[in-house]
CSV table of C-alpha atoms in Angstrom, one decimal:
chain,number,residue,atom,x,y,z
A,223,UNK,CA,-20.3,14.2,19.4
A,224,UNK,CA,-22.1,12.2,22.3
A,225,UNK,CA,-20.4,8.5,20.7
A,226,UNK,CA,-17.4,10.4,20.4
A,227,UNK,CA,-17.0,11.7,24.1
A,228,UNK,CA,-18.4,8.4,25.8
A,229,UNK,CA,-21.3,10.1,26.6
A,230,UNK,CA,-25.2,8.7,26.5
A,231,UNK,CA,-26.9,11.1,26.2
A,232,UNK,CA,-26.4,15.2,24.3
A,233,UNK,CA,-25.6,16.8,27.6
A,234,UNK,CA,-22.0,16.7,28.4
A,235,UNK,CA,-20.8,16.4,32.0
A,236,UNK,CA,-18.4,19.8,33.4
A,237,UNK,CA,-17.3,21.7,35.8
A,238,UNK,CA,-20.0,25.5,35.8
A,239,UNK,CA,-16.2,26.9,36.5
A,240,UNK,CA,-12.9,26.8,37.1
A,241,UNK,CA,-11.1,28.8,39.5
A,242,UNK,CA,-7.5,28.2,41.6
A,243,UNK,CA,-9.5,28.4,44.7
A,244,UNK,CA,-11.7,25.3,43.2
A,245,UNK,CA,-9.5,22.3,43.4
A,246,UNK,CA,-12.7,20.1,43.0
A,247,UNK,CA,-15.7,21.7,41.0
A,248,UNK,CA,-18.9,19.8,41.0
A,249,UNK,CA,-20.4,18.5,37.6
A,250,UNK,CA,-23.1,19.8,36.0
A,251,UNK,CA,-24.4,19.5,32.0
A,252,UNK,CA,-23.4,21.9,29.5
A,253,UNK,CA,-24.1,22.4,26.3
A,254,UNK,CA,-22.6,23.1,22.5
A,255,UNK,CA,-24.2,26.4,20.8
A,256,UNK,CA,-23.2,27.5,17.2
A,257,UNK,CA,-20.0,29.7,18.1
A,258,UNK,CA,-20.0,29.4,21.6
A,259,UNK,CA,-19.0,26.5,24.3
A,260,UNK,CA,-21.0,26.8,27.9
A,261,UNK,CA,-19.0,24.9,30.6
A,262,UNK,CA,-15.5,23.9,31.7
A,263,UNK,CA,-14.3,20.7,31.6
A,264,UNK,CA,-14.7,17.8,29.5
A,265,UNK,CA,-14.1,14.5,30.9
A,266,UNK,CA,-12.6,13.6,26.9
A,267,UNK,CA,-10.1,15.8,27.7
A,268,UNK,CA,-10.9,19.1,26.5
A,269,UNK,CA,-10.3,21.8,29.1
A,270,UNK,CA,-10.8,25.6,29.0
A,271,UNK,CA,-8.1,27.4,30.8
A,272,UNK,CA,-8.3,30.9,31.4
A,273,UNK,CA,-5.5,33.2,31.2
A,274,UNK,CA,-4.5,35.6,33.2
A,275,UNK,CA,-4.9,39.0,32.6
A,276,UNK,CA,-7.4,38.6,29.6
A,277,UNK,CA,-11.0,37.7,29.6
A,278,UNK,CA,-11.4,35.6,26.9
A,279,UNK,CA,-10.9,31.9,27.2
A,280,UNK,CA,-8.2,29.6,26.0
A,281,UNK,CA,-9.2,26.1,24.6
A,282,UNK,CA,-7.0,23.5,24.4
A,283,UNK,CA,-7.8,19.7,23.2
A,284,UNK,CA,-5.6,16.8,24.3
A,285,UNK,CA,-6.4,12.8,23.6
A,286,UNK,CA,-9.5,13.3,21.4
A,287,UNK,CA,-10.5,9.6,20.6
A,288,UNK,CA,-7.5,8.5,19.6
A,289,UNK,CA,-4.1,9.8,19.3
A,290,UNK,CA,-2.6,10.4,15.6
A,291,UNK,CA,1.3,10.0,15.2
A,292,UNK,CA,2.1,10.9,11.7
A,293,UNK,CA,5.5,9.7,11.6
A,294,UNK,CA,4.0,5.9,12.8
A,295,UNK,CA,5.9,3.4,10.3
A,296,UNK,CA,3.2,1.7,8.7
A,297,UNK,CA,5.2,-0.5,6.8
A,298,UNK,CA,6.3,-2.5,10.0
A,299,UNK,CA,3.2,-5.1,9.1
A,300,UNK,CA,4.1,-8.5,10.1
A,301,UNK,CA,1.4,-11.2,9.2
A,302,UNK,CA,3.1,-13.8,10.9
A,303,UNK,CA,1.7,-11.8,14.4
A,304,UNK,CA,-1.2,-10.5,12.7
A,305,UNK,CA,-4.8,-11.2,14.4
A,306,UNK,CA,-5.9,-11.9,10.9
A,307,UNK,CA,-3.4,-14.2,9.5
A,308,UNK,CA,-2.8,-14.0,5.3
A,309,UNK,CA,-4.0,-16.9,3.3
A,310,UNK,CA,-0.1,-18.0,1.6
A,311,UNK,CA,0.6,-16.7,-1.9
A,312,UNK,CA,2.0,-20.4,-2.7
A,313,UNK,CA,-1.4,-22.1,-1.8
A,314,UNK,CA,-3.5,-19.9,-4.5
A,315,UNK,CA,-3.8,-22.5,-7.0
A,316,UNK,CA,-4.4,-21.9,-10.6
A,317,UNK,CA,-4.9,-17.9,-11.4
A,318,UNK,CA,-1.2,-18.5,-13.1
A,319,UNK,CA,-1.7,-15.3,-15.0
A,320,UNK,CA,-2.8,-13.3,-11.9
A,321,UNK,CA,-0.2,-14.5,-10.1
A,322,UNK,CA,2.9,-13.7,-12.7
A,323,UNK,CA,1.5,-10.4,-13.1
A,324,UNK,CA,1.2,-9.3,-9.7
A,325,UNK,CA,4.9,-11.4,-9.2
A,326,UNK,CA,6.5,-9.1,-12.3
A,327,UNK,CA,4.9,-6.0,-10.2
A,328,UNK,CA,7.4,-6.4,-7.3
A,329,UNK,CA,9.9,-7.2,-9.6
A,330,UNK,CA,10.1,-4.0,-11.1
A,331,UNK,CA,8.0,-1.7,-9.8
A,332,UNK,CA,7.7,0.8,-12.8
A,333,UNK,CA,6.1,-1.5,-14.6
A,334,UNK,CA,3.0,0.4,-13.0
A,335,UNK,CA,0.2,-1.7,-11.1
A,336,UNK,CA,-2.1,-4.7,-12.2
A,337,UNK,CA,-5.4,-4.1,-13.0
A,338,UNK,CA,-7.1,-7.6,-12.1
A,339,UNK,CA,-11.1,-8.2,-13.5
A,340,UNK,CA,-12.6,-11.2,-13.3
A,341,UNK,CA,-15.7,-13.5,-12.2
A,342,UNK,CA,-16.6,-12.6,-8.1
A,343,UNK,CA,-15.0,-15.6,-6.2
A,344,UNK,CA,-12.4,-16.1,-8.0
A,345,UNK,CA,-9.8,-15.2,-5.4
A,346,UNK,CA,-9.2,-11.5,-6.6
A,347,UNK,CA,-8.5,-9.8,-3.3
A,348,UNK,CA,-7.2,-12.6,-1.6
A,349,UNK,CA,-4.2,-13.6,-4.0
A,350,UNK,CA,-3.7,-10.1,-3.8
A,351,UNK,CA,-3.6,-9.4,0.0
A,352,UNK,CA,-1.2,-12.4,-0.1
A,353,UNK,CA,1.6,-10.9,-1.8
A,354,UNK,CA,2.6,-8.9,1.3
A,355,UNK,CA,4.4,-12.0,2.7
A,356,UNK,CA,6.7,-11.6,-0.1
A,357,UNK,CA,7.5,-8.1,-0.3
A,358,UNK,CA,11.0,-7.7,-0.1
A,359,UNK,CA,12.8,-5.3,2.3
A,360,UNK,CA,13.7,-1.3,1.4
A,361,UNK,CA,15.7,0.7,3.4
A,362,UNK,CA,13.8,4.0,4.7
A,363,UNK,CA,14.5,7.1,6.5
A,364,UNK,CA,13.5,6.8,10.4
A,365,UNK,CA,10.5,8.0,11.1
A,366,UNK,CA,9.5,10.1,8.0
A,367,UNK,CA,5.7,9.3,7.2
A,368,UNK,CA,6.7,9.5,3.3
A,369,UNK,CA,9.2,6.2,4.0
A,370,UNK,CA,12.1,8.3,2.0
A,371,UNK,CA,15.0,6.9,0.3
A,372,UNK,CA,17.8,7.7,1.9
A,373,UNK,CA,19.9,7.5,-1.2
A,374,UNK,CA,17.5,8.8,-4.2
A,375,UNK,CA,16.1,12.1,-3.9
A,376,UNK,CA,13.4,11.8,-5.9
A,377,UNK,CA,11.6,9.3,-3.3
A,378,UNK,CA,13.0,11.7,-0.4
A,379,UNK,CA,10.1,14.0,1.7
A,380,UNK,CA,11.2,17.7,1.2
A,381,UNK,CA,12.2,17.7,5.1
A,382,UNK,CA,14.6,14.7,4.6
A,383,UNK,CA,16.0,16.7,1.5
A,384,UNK,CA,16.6,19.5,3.0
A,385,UNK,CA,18.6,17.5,6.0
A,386,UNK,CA,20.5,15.7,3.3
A,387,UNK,CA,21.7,19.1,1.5
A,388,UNK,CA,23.0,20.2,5.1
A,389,UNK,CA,25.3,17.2,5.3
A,390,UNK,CA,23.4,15.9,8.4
A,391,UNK,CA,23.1,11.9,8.9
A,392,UNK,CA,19.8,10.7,8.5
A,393,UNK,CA,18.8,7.2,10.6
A,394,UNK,CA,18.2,4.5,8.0
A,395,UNK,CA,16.0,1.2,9.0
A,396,UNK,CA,15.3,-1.6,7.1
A,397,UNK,CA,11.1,-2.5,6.7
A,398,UNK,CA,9.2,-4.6,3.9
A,399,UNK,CA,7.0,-2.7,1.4
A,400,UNK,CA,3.8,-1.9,2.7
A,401,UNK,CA,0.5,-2.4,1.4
A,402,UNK,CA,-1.8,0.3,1.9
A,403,UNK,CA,-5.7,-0.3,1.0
A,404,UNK,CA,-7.7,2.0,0.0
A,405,UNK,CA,-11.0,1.6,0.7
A,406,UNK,CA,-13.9,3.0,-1.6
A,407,UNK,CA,-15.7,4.8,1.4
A,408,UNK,CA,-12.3,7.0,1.4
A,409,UNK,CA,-12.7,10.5,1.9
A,410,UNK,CA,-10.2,13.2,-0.6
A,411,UNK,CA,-8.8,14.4,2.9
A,412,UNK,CA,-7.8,11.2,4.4
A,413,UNK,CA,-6.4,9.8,0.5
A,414,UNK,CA,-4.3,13.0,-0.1
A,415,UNK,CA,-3.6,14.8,3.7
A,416,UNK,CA,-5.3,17.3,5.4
A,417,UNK,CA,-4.3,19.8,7.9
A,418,UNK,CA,-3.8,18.0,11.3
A,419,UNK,CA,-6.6,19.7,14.1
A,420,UNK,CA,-4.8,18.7,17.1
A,421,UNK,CA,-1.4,20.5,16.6
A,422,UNK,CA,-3.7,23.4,15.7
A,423,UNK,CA,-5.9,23.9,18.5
A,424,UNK,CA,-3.2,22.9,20.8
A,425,UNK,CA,-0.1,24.7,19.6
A,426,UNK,CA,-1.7,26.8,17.1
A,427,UNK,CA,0.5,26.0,14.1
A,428,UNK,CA,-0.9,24.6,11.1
A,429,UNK,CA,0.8,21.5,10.2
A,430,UNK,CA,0.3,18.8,7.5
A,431,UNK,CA,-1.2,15.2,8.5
A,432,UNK,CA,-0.4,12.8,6.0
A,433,UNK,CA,-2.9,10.7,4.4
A,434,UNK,CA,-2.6,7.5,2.5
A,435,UNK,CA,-1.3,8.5,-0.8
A,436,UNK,CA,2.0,9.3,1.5
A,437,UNK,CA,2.0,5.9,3.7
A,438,UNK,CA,2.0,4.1,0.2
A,439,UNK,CA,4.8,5.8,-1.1
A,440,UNK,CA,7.2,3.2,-2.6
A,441,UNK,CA,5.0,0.6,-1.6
A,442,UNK,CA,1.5,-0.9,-3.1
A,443,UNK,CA,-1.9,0.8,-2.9
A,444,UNK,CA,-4.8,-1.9,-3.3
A,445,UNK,CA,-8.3,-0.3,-4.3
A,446,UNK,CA,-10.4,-3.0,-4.5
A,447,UNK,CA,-13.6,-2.9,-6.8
A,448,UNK,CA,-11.9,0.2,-8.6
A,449,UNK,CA,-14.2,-0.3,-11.1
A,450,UNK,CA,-16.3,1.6,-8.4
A,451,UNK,CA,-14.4,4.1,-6.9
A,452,UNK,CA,-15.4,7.4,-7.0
A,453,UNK,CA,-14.7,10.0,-9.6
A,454,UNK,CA,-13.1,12.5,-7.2
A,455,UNK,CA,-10.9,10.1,-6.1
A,456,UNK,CA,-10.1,8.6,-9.4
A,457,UNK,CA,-8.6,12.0,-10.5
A,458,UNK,CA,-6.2,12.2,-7.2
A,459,UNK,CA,-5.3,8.9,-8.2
A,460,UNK,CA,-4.9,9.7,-11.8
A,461,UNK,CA,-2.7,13.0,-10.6
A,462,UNK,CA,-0.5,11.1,-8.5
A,463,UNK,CA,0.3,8.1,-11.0
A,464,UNK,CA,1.3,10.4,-13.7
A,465,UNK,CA,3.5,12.8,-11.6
A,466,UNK,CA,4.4,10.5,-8.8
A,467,UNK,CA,3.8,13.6,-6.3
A,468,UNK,CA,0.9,14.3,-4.3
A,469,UNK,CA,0.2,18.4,-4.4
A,470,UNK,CA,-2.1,19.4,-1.6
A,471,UNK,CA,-3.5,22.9,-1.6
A,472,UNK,CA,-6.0,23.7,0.9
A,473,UNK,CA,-6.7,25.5,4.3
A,474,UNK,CA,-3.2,27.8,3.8
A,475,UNK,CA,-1.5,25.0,3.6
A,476,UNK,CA,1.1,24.2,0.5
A,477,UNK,CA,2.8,21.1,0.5
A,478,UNK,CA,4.2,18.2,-2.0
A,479,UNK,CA,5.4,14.9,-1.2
A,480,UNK,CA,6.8,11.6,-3.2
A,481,UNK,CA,4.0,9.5,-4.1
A,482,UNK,CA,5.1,6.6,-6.2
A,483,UNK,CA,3.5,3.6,-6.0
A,484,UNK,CA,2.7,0.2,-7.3
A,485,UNK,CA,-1.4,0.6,-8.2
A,486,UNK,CA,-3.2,-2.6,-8.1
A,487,UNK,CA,-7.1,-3.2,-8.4
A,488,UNK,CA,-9.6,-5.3,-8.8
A,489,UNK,CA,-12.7,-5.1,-10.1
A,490,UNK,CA,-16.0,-7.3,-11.5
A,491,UNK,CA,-16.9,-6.1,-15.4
A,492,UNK,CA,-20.6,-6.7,-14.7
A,493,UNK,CA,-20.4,-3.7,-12.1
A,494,UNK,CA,-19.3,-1.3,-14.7
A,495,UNK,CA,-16.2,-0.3,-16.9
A,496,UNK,CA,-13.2,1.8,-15.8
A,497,UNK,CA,-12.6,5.3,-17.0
A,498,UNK,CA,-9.8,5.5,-20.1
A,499,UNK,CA,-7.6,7.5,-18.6
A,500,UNK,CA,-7.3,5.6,-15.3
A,501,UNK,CA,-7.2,1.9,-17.0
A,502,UNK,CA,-3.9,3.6,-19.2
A,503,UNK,CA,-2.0,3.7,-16.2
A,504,UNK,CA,-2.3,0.1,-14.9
A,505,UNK,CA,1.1,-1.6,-16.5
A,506,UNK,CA,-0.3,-4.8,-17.0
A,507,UNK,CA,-3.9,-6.1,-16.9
A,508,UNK,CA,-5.1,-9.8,-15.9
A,509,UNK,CA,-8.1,-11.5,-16.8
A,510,UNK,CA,-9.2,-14.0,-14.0
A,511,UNK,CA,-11.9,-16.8,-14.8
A,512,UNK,CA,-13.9,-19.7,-12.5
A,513,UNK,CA,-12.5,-22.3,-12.7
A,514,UNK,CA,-14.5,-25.0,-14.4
A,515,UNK,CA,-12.5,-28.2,-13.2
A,516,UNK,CA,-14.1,-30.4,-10.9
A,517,UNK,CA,-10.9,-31.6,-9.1
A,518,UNK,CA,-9.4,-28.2,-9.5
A,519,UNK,CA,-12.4,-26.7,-7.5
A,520,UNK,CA,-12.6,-29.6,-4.9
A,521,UNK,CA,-8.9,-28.6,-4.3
A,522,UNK,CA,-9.7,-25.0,-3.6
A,523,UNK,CA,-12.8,-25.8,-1.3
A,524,UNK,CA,-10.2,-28.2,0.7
A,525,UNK,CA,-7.6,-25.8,1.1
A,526,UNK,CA,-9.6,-23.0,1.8
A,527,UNK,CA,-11.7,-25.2,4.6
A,528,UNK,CA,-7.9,-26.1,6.3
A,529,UNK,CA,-7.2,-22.8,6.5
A,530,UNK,CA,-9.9,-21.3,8.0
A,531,UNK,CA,-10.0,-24.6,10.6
A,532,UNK,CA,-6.4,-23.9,11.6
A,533,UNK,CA,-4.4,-21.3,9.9
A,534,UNK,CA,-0.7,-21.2,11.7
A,535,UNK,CA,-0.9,-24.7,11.4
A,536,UNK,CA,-1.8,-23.9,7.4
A,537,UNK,CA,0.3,-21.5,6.7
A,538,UNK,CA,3.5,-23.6,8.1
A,539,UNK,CA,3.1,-26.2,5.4
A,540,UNK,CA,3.8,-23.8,3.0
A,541,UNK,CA,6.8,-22.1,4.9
A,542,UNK,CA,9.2,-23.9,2.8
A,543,UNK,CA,7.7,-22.7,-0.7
A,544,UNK,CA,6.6,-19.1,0.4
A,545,UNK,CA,10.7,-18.8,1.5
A,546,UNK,CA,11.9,-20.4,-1.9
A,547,UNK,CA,9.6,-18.1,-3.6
A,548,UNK,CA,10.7,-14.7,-1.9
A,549,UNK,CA,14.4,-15.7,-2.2
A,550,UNK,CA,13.3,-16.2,-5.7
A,551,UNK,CA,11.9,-12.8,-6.0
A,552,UNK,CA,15.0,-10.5,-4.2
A,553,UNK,CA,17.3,-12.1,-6.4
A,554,UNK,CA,15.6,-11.2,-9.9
A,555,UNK,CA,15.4,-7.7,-8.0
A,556,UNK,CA,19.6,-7.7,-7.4
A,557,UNK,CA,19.7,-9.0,-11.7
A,558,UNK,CA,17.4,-6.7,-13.2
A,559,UNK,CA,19.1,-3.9,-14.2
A,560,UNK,CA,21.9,-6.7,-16.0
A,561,UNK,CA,19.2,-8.4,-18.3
A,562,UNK,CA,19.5,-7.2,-21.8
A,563,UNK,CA,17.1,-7.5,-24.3
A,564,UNK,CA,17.9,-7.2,-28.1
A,565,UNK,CA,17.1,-4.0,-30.3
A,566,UNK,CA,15.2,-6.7,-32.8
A,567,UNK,CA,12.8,-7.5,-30.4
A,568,UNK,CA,12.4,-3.8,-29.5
A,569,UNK,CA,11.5,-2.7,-32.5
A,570,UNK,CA,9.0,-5.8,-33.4
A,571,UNK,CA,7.6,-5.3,-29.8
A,572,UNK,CA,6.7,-2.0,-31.1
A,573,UNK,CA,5.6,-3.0,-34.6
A,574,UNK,CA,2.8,-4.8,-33.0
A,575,UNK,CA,1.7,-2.0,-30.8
A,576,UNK,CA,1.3,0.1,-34.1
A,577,UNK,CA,0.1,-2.4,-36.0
A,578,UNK,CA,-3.0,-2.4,-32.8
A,579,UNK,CA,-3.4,1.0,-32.9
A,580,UNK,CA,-2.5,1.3,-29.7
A,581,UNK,CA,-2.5,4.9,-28.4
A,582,UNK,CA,0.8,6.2,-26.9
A,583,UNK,CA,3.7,4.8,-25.9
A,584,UNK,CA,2.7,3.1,-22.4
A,585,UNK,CA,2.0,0.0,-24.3
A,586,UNK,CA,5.8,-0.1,-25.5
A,587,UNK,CA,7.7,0.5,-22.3
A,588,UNK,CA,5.8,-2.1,-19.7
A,589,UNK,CA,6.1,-4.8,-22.3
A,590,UNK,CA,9.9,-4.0,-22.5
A,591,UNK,CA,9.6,-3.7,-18.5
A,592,UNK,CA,7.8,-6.8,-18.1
A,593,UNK,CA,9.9,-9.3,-20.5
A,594,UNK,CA,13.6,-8.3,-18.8
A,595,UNK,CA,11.7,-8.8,-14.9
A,596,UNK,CA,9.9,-12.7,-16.5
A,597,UNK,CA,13.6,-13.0,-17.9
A,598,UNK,CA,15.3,-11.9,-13.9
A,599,UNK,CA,12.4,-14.3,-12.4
A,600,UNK,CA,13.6,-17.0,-14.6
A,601,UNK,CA,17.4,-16.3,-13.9
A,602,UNK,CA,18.3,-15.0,-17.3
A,603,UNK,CA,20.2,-12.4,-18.5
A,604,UNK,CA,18.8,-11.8,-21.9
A,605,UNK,CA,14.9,-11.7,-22.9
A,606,UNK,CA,14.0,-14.2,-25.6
A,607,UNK,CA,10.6,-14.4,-28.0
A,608,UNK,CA,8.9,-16.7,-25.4
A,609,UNK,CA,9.3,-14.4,-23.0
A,610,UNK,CA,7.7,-11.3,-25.0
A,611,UNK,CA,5.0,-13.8,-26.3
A,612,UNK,CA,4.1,-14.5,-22.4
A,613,UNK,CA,3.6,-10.9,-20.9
A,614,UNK,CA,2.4,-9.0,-23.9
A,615,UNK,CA,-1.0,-9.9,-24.1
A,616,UNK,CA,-1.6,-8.4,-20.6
A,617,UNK,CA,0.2,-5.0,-21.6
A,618,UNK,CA,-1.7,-4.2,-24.5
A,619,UNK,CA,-5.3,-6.5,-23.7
A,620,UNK,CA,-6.4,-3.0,-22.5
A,621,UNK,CA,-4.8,-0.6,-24.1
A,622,UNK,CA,-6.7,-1.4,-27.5
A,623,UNK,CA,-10.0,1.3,-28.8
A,624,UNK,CA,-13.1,-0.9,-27.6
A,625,UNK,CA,-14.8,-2.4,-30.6
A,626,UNK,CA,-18.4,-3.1,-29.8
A,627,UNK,CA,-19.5,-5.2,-32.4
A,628,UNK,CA,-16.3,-7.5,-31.7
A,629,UNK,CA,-16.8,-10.7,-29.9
A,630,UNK,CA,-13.5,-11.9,-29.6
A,631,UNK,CA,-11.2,-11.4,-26.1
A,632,UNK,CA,-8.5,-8.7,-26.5
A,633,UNK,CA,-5.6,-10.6,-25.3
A,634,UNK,CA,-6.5,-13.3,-28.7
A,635,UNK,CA,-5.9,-10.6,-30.9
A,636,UNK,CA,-2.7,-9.4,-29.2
A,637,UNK,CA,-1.6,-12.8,-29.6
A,638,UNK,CA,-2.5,-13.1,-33.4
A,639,UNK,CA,-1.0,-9.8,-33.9
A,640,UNK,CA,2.4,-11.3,-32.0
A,641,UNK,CA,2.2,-14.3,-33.7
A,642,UNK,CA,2.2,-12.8,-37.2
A,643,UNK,CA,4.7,-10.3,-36.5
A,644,UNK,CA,7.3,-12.9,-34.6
A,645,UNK,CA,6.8,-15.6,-37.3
């Protein structure tokens, strides 16, 4: 309470009263007792008023370390004026596989998240926190924390609903897809929403504060080292994934919002394995290796040391590509929904999924997912057998029942498996 208030020491400084005849009281320290508050005035801004006609005192708290507005628009993150500028997506070089993944992702965002495991230093987070400079623009409702579609109700907020079923006119704005991290420290309150303090001790209503599960609503949530995240969380996440609606039921308050979002994680296998259930819902999976190359990794040490000696001056060398790349990126967005892909290739698509054993039918509908958005980023309208043969290893890699005595990498027998059922 002391670091929170400013204060050095536990006694807080206020007035012993407050009275109209007392324009300026003297100072003295108070104290906190369980159930009780002795003193006046707090120079943080929490005064006790009292009203007339009754003996007991009001309290009211206004500017508490920092002010909350939970209809900020998060999304509006630009890393071009960003203190900490974003190492370019088009500089990453090598991690192809990582890269098409998280590339296919945007494309088509119900394809359902990346789940990215690899060596440490091998560029995991930072190829990652690199795609926001190529997040395409969505239109949103003004000022809603959930960023509602104004046109689909199933991404609207119940409040913009509601407005919409009245006939009223809803402000629209135009903002790129955010990127929300969440960090593994995160509390269940501040992932799913909590009751917001400050409109309750000051107007004494009980309103909802959004948490990040709503800010990443039609955008990406990053959880970096998922692999250790905590169970608690895991099941919110879990919750949210499958229903795409974040239920929050506690302190009298009832309320659902949208929550649909890309997932995307990262993770080291020597740290520990994922849980099942939560390594199901991530579409696709990408396995990310050092690179062994000499030149290759003289490159990357180069690059890496220009960028951190001067990175506006960096980052505009690669304008030109990270531009071509994006326009490359909103147009296989505008021709998704025209690429076809042939009923033959359905069904052998799912021949080799049954032929793996693979449990449920996740694996069959991001590979279908994942072939049309390679065939929009290559400017195609129909999916071909190269197409399939490229993303289906990292749609089914870890959807296969671990064998522990078997030494080969799962994405080598999805590609025998394709390869025998293609031929």
């Amino acid at each position: 309470m002391a670091s929170l208030l400013g204060t050095s020491s536990s006694a807080i400084w206020a007035s012993p009263s407050l009275s109209s005849s007392s324009s300026t009281p003297s100072l003295s320290p108070i104290c906190f007792r369980p159930g009780k508050i002795c003193g006046a005035k707090l120079n943080a801004g929490i005064q006790i008023r009292p009203k007339k006609n009754k003996s007991r005192r009001h309290v009211s708290v206004m500017n508490v370390a920092t002010e909350i507005n939970s209809t900020e628009q998060v999304g509006k993150f630009d890393s071009k004026k960003s203190a900490r500028p974003v190492y370019p997506f088009a500089a990453i070089v090598g991690q192809d596989e990582m890269k098409l993944c998280l590339l296919l992702n945007v494309i088509d965002p119900k394809i359902g998240g990346v789940m990215i495991m690899g060596d440490r230093g091998t560029g995991k987070s930072t190829t990652v926190r690199s795609l926001v400079d190529l997040l395409p623009e969505i239109e949103v409702v003004a000022g809603d924390p959930y960023n509602s579609d104004p046109l689909d109700p199933e991404f609207m907020g119940v409040e913009v609903r509601e407005r919409v079923e009245r006939g009223e006119q809803v402000p629209v704005v135009a903002t790129k897809i955010n990127m929300v991290d969440l960090p593994l420290g995160a509390t269940e309150d501040r992932v799913c929403g909590t009751i917001d303090i400050e409109k309750a001790l000051t107007e004494g209503v009980k309103a909802f504060e959004p948490g990040l599960l709503a800010k990443a609503n039609r955008g990406i949530l990053y959880v970096d080292e998922v692999n250790l995240l905590d169970d608690h969380l895991v099941d919110v996440l879990l919750d949210s994934a499958a229903s795409g609606w974040n239920t929050v039921e506690r302190e009298g308050i009832s309320i659902s919002h949208p929550a649909r979002f890309i997932l995307i994680g990262s993770g080291n296998p020597e740290e520990g394995e994922l849980r099942p259930q939560l390594l199901d819902r991530f579409g696709m999976h990408a396995q990310v290796g050092t690179v062994r190359d000499a030149d290759l990794r003289v490159k990357i040490v180069e690059e890496r040391a220009r960028f951190d000696s001067n990175p506006k001056e960096f980052r505009d060398t690669y304008r030109t590509e990270q531009d071509k790349l994006q326009d490359q990126i909103s147009t296989a967005r505008s021709n998704l929904s025209s690429v076809q892909i042939d009923r033959e290739l359905k069904v052998k698509i799912s021949k080799v999924c049954s032929e793996l054993n693979v449990d449920g039918l996740r694996g069959d509908i991001v590979t279908n997912r994942a072939a049309k958005a390679l065939a929009a980023l290559k400017g195609k309208d129909r999916v071909t057998a190269d197409d399939v043969a490229t993303v289906i290893p990292n749609c089914l890699r870890h959807r296969l029942r671990k064998d522990p005595l078997e030494s080969i990498d799962s994405g080598v027998l999805v590609s025998e498996k394709f390869a025998e059922v293609f031929s």
